[in-house]
XYZ file of C-alpha atoms in Angstrom:
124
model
C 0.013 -17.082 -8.170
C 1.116 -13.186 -7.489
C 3.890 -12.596 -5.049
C 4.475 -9.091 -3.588
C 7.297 -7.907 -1.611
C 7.888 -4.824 -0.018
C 10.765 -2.731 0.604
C 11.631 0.856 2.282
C 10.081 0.233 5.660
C 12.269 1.265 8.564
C 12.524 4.416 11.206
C 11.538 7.539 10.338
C 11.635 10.958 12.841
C 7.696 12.575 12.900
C 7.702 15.045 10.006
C 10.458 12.724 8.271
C 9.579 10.799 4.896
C 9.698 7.307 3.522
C 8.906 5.012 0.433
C 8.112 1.650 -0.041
C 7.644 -0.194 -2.818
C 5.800 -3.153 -3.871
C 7.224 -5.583 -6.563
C 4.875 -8.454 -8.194
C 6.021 -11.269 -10.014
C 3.988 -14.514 -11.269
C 0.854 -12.509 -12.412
C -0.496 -9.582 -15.295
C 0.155 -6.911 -12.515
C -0.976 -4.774 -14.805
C -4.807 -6.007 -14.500
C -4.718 -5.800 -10.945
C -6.087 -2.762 -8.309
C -3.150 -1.836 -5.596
C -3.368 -1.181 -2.469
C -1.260 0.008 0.874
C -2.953 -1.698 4.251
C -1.412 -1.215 7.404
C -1.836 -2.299 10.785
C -0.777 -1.222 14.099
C -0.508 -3.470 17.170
C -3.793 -4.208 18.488
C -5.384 -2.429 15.677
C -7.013 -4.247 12.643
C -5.633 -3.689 9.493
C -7.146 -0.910 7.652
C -6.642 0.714 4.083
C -4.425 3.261 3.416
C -4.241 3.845 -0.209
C -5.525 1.910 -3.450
C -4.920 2.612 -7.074
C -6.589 1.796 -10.123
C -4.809 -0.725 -12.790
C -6.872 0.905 -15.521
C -6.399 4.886 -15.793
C -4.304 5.141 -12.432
C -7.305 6.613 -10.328
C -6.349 6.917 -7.073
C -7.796 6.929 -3.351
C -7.049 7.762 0.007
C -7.881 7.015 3.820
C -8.992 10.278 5.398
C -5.878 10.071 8.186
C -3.234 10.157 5.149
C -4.652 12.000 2.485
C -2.585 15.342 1.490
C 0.741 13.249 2.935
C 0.701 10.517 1.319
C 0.885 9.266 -2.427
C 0.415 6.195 -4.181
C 1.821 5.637 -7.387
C 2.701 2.864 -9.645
C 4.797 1.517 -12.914
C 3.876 -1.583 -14.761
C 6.679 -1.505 -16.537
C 8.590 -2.507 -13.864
C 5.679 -4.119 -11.984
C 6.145 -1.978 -9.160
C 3.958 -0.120 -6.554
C 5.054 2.778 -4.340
C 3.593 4.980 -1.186
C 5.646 7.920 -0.696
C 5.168 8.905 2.789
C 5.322 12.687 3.585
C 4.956 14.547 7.168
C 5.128 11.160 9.057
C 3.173 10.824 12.234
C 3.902 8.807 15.361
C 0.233 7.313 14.469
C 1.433 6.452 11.092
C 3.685 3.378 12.884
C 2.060 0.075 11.593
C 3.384 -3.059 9.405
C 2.522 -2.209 6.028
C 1.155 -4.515 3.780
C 0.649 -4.207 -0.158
C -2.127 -5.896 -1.719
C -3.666 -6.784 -5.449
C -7.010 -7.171 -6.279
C -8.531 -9.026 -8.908
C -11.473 -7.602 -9.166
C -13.345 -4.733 -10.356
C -13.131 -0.923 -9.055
C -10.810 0.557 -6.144
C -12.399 -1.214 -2.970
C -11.068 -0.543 0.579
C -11.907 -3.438 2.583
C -8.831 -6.100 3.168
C -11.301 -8.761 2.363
C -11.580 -8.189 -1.245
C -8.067 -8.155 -1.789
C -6.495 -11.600 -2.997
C -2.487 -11.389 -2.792
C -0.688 -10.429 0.369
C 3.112 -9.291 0.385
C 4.503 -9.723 4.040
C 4.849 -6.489 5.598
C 7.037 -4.056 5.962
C 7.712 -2.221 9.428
C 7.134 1.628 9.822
C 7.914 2.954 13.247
C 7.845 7.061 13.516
C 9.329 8.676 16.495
C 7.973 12.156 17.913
């Protein structure tokens, strides 16, 4: 069983920055596609950024691409979104996910371990 926990959520001014990260333990993190959900109140929770276990490919939503950046170290089984030019609209709980299976997919359901969410709230 995988557990993820993220860190680095908190308040950020619009234009500000913030990371989180995304540790894993109990699993080959390694093996597994990333990804950065998040979901704003009312909202469903909708893909943000994914990337690849094998060769570090990378995508984007649309609303974050060119601000955001997803990167990650299996060394230290750890995941990271480094959040540029923050937007009021960016203010959701962000979730990181793993997937076990095969390609960069950007639909919640094919994602199999959950961390718990980390808060993002930008002020304008």
């Amino acid at each position: 069983q995988v557990q993820l926990v993220e860190r680095g959520g908190g308040l950020a001014q619009a234009g500000g920055s913030l990371r989180l990260s995304c540790a894993a333990s109990g699993g080959t993190f390694s093996r597994y596609t990333m990804g950065w959900f998040r979901q704003a109140p009312g909202k469903e929770r909708e893909f943000a950024a994914g990337i690849m276990w094998l060769g570090g490919g990378t995508s984007y939503a649309d609303s974050v691409k060119g601000r955001f950046t997803i990167s990650r170290d299996n060394a230290k089984n750890t995941m990271y979104l480094q959040m540029n030019s923050l937007k009021p609209e960016d203010t959701a709980v962000y979730y990181c996910a793993a997937d076990r299976g095969v390609g960069l997919r950007h639909s919640a359901n094919d994602y199999d371990y959950w961390g718990q969410g980390t808060q993002v709230t930008v002020s304008s």
